[in-house]
PDB file of C-alpha atoms in Angstrom:
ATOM      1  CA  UNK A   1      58.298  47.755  40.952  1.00  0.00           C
ATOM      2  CA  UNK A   2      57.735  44.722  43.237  1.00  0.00           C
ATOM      3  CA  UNK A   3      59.935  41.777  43.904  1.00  0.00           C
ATOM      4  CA  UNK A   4      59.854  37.918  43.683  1.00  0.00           C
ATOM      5  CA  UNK A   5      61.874  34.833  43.857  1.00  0.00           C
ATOM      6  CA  UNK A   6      63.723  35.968  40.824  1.00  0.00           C
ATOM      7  CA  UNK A   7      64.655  39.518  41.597  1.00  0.00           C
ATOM      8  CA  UNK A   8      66.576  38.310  45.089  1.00  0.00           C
ATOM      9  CA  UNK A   9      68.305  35.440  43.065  1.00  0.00           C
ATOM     10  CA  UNK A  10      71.837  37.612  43.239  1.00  0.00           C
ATOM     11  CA  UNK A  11      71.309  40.604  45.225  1.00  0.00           C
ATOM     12  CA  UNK A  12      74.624  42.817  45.502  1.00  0.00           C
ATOM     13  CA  UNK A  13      75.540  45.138  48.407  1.00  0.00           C
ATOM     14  CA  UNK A  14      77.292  47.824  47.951  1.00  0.00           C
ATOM     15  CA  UNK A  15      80.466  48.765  49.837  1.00  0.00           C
ATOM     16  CA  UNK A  16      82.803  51.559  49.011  1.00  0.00           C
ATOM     17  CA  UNK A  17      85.887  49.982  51.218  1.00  0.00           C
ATOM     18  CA  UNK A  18      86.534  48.139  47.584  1.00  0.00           C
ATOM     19  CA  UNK A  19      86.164  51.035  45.258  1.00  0.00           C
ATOM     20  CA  UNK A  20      89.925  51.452  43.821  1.00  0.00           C
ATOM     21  CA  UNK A  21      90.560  53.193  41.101  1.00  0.00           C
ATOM     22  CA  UNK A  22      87.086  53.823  39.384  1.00  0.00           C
ATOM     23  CA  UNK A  23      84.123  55.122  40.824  1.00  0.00           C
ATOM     24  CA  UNK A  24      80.929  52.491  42.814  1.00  0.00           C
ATOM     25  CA  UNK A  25      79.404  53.321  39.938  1.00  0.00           C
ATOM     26  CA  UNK A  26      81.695  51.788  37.861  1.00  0.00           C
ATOM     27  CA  UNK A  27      81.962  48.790  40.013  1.00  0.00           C
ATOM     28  CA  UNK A  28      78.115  48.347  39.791  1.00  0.00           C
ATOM     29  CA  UNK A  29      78.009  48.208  36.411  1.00  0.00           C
ATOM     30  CA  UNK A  30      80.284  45.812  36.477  1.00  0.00           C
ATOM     31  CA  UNK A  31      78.435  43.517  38.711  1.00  0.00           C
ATOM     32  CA  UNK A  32      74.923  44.042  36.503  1.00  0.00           C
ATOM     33  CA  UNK A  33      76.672  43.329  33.389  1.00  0.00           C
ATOM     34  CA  UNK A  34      77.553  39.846  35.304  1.00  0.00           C
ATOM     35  CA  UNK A  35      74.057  39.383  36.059  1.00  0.00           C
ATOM     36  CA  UNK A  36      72.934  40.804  39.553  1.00  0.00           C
ATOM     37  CA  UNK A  37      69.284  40.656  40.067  1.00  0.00           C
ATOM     38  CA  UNK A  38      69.131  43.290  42.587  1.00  0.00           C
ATOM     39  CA  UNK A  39      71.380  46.362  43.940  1.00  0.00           C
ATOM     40  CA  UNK A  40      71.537  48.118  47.200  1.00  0.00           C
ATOM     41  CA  UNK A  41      73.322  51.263  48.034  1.00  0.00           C
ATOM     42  CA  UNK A  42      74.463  50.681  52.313  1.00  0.00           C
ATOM     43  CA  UNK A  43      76.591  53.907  52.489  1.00  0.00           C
ATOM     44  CA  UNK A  44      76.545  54.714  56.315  1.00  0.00           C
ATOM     45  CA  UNK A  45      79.510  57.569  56.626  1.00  0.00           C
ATOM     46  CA  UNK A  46      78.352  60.039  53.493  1.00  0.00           C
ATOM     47  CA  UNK A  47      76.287  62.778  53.991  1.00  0.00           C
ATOM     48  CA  UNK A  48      72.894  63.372  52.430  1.00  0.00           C
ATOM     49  CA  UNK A  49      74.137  65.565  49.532  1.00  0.00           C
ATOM     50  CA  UNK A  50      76.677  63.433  48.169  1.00  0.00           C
ATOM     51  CA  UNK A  51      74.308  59.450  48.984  1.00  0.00           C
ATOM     52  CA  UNK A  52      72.098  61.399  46.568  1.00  0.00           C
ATOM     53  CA  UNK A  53      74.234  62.200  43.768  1.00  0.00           C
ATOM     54  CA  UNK A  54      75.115  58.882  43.822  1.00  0.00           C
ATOM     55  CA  UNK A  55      72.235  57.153  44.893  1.00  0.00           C
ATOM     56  CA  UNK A  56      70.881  58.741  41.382  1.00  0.00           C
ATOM     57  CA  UNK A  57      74.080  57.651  38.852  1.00  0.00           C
ATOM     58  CA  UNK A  58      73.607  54.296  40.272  1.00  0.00           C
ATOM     59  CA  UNK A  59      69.567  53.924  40.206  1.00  0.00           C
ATOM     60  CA  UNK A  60      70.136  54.991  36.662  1.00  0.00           C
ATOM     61  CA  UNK A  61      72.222  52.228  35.712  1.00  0.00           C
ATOM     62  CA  UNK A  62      70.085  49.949  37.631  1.00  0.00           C
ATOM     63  CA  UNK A  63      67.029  51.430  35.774  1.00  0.00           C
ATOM     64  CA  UNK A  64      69.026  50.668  32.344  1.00  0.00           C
ATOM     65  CA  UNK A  65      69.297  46.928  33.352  1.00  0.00           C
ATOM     66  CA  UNK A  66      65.523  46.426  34.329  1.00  0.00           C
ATOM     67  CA  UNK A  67      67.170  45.857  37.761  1.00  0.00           C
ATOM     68  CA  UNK A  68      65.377  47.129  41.287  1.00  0.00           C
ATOM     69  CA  UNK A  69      67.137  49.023  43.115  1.00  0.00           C
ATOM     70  CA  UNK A  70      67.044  49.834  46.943  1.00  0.00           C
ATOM     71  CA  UNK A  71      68.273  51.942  49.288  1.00  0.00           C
ATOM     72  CA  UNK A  72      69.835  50.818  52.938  1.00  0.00           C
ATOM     73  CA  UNK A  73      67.589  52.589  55.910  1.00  0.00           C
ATOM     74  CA  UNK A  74      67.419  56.390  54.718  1.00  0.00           C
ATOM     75  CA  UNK A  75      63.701  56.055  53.325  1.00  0.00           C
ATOM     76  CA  UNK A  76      63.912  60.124  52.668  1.00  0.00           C
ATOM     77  CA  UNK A  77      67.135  59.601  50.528  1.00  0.00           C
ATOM     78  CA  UNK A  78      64.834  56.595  48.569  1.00  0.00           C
ATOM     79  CA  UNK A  79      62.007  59.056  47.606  1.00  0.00           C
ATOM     80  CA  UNK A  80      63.861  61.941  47.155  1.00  0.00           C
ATOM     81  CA  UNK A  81      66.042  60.039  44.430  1.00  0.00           C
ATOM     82  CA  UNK A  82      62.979  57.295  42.698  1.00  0.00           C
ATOM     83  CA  UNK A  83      64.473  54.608  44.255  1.00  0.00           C
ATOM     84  CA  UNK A  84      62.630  51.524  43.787  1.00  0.00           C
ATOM     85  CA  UNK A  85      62.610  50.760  47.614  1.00  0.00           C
ATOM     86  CA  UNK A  86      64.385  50.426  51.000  1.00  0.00           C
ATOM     87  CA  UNK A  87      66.007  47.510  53.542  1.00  0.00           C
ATOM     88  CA  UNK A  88      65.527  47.963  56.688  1.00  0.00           C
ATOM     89  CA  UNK A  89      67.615  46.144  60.114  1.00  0.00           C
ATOM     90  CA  UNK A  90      65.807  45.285  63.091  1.00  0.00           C
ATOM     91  CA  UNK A  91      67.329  48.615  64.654  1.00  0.00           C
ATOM     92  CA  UNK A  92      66.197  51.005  62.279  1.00  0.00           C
ATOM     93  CA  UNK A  93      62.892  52.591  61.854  1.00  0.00           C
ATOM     94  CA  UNK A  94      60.247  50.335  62.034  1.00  0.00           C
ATOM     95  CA  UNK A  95      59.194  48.401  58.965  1.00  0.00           C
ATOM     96  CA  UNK A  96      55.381  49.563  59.350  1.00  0.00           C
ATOM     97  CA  UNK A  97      55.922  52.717  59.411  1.00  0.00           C
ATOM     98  CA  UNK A  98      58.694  52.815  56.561  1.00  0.00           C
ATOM     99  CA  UNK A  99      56.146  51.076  54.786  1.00  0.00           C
ATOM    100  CA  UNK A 100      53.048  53.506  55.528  1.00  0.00           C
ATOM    101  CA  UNK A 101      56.238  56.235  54.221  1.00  0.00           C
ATOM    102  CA  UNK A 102      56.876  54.267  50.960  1.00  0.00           C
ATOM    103  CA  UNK A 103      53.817  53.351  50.032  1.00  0.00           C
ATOM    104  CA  UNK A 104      52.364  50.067  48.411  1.00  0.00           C
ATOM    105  CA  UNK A 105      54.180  50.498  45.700  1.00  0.00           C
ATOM    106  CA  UNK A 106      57.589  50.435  46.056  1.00  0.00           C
ATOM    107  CA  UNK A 107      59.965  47.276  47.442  1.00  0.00           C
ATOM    108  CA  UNK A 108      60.292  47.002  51.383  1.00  0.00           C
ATOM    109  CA  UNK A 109      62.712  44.542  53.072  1.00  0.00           C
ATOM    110  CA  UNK A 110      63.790  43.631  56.052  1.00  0.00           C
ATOM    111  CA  UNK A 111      66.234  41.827  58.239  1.00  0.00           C
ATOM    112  CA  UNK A 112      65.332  38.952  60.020  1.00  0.00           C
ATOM    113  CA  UNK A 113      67.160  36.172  62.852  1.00  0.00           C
ATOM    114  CA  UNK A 114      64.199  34.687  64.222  1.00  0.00           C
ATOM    115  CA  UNK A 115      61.070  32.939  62.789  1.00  0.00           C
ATOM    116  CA  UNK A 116      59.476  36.302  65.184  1.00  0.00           C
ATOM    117  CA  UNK A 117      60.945  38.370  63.555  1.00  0.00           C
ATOM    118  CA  UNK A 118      60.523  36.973  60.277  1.00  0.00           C
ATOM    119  CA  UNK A 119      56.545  36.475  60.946  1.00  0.00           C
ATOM    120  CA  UNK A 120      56.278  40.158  62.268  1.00  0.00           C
ATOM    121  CA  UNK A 121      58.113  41.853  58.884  1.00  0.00           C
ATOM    122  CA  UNK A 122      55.784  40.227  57.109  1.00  0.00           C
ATOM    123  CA  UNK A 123      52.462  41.431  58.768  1.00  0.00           C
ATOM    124  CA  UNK A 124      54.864  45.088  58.375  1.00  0.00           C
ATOM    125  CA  UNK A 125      54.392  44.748  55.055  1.00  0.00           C
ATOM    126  CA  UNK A 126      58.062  43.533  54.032  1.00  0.00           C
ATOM    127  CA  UNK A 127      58.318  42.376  50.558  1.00  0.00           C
ATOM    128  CA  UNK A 128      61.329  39.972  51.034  1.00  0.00           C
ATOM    129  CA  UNK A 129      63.398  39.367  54.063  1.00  0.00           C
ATOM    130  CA  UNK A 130      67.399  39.460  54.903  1.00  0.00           C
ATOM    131  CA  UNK A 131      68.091  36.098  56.663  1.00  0.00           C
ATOM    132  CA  UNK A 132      71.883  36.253  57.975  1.00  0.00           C
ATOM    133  CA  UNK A 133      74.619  36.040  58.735  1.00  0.00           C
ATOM    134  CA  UNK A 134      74.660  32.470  57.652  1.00  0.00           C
ATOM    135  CA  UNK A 135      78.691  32.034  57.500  1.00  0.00           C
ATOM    136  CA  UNK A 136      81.215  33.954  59.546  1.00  0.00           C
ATOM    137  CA  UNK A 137      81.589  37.615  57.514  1.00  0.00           C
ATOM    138  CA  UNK A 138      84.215  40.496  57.523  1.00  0.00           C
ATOM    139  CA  UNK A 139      81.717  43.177  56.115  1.00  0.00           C
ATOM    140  CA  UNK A 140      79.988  43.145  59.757  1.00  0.00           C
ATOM    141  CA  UNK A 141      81.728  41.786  62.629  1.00  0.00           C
ATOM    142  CA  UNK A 142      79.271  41.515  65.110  1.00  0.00           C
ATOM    143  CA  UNK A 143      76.647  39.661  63.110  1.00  0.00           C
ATOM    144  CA  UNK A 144      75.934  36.570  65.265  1.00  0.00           C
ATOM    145  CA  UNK A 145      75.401  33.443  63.430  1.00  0.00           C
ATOM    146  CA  UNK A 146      71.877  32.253  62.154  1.00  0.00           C
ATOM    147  CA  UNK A 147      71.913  28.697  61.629  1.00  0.00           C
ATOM    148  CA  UNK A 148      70.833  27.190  58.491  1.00  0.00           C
ATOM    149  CA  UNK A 149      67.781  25.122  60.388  1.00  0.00           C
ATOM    150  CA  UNK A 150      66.814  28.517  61.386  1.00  0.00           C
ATOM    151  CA  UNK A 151      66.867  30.064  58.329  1.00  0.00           C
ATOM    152  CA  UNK A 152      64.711  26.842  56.770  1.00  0.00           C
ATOM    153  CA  UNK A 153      62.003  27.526  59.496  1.00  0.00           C
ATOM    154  CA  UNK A 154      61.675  31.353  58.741  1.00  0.00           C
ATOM    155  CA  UNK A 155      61.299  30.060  54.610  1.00  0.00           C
ATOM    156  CA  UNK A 156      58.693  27.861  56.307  1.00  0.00           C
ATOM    157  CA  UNK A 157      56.929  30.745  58.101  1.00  0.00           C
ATOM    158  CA  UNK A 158      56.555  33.362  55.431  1.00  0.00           C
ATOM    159  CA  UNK A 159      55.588  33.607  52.534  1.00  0.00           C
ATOM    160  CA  UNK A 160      57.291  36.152  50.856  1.00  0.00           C
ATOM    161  CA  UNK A 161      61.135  35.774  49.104  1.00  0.00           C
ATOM    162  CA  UNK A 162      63.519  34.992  52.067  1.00  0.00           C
ATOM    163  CA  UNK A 163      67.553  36.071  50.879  1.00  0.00           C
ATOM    164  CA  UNK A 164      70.463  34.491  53.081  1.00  0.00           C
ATOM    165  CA  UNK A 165      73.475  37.460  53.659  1.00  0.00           C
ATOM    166  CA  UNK A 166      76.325  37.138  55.658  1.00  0.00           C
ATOM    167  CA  UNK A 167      79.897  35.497  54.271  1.00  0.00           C
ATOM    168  CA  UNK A 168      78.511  33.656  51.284  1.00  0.00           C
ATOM    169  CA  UNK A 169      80.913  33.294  48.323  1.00  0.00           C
ATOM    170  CA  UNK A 170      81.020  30.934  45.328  1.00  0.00           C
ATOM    171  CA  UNK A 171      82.827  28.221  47.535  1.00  0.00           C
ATOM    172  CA  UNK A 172      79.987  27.833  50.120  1.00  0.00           C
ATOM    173  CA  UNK A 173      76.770  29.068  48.172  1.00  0.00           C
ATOM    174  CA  UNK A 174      75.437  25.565  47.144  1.00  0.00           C
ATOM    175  CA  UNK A 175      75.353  24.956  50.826  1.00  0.00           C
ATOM    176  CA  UNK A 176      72.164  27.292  51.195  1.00  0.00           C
ATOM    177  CA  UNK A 177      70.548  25.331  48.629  1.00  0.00           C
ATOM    178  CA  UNK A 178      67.449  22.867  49.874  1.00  0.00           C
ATOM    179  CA  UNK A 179      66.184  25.435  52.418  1.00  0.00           C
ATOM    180  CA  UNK A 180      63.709  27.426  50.510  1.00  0.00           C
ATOM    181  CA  UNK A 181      65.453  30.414  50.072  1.00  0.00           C
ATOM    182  CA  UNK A 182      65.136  32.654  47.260  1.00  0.00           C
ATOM    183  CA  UNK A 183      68.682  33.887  46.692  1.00  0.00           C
ATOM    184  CA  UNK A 184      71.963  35.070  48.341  1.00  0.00           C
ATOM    185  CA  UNK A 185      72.896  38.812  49.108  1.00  0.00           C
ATOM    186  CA  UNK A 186      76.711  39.781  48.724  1.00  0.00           C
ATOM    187  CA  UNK A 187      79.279  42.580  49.247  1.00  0.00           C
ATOM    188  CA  UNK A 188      82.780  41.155  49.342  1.00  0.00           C
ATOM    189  CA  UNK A 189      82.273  38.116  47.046  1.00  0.00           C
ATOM    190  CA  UNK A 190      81.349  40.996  44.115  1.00  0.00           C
ATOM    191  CA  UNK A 191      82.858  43.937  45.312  1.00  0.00           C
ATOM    192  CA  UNK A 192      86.324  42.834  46.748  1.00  0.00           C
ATOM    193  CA  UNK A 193      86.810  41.159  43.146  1.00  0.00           C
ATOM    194  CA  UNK A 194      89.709  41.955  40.910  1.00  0.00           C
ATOM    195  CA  UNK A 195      87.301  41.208  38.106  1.00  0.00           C
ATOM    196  CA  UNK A 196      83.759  42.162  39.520  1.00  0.00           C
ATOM    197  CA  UNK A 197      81.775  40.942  36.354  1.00  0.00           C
ATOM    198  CA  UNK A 198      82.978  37.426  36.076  1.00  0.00           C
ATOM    199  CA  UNK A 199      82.524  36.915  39.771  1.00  0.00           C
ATOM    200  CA  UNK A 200      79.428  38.425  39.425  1.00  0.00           C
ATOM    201  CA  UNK A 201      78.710  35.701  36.217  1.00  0.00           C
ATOM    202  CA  UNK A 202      79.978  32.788  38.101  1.00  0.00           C
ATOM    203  CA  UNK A 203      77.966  33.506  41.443  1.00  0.00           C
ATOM    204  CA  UNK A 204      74.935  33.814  39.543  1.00  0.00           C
ATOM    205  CA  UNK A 205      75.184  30.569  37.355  1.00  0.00           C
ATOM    206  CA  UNK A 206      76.201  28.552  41.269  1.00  0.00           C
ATOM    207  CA  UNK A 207      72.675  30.854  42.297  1.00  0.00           C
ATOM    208  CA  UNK A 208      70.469  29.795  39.859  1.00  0.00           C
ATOM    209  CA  UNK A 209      71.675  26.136  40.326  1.00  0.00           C
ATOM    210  CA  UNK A 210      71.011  26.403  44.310  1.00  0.00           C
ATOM    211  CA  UNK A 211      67.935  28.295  44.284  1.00  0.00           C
ATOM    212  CA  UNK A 212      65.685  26.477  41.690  1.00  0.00           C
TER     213      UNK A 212
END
C-alpha cells in the first residue's frame, strides 16, 4: 500500500493514556468509523509480545476500513505483524536503512523540523513527512515549536505528502490551511474524546475543508 495526499488527510495517533473503559481497539474503531484516513500504533512502554497482539487486532480493523496502517519506530514489530508501514523521528533508526528493511513496498514516514531535514527524508526514501509541533501540545512536552512559515517552506521543498502534528484540534485546524500541507496528525483531539467518532467526523469535515 502506498500513500498520497488523501491517505494523510486525518491521520490518528494512538495513545493508550485515554483508553477507559474499552479496549484501543475499541477506541480505533471508533475513530475509523468517523473517518480517519490513516492509523498509527506509538506504544513506547509495552513489550514486544503484547505491541503484537495488538498491533494485529488493530491492523485488522484498519485492513477492514481500506485504511493504512503504520507502526511508530519498531520496523521488526511492522513486518512481523503485515503492517502497512512505519514512522520514524529524527532519533530513531535511520530512515534509509528502515527503508532498505521495509522494502519499496510498504509506507515510510518521517519526522521533520527543518527544510534539511525534510529534503534529506525524502532522498531516504520517506513516503510522507511529520511536520510539528505546530501548536503548543500535552502528548509531548518537549516538542519545540515549528513555525507555520517553516512548515510552508518544507511543503515547498518536497514533494511528497507533508502532515502537520503537534496540538491541532478542531478550534485551530483551519489555521494550517494555505500552506500546502496534506493533512493533520492527532492523538488527544480523537483519543481524549468522550465521543471519539463524532470528533473524529467533525475533524475530518474542518480537514477536508483546509486541505483541498
Amino acid at each position: 500500500m502506498r500513500c498520497d495526499r488523501k491517505t494523510m488527510r486525518l491521520y490518528a495517533v494512538t495513545d493508550r493514556a485515554w483508553v477507559g473503559q474499552g479496549t484501543l481497539g475499541d477506541q480505533v474503531e471508533q475513530a475509523l468509523r468517523g473517518g480517519v484516513t490513516c492509523v498509527q500504533l506509538r506504544e513506547k512502554s509495552l513489550g514486544v509480545p503484547a505491541i503484537l497482539v495488538e498491533a494485529e487486532e488493530i491492523g485488522a480493523l484498519c485492513r477492514s476500513y481500506g485504511v493504512p496502517f503504520l507502526i511508530n519506530d519498531r520496523v521488526e514489530i511492522a513486518l512481523q505483524c503485515g503492517a502497512d508501514g512505519v514512522h520514524v523521528g529524527q532519533k530513531d533508526r535511520a530512515a534509509r536503512e528502515v527503508r532498505r528493511l521495509l522494502g519499496p513496498n510498504r509506507i515510510l514516514g518521517v519526522s521533520a523540523r527543518t527544510v534539511e531535514q525534510a529534503v534529506q527524508a525524502e532522498r531516504d526514501g520517506a513516503d510522507y513527512l511529520g511536520v510539528g509541533a505546530v501548536f503548543q501540545t500535552s502528548t509531548k512536552t518537549d516538542a519545540k515549536p515549528v513555525s507555520l512559515d517553516t512548515v510552508k517552506s518544507i511543503c515547498e521543498a518536497v514533494s511528497i505528502p507533508v502532515c502537520a502534528i503537534g496540538g491541532i484540534n478542531a478550534e485551530n485546524v483551519s489555521e494550517l490551511g494555505g500552506l500546502g500541507l496534506s493533512g493533520a496528525a492527532v492523538v488527544s483531539a480523537v483519543f481524549a474524546a468522550d465521543d471519539i467518532r463524532n470528533a473524529s467526523r467533525k475533524l475530518r469535515e474542518l480537514c477536508d475543508e483546509a486541505f483541498e
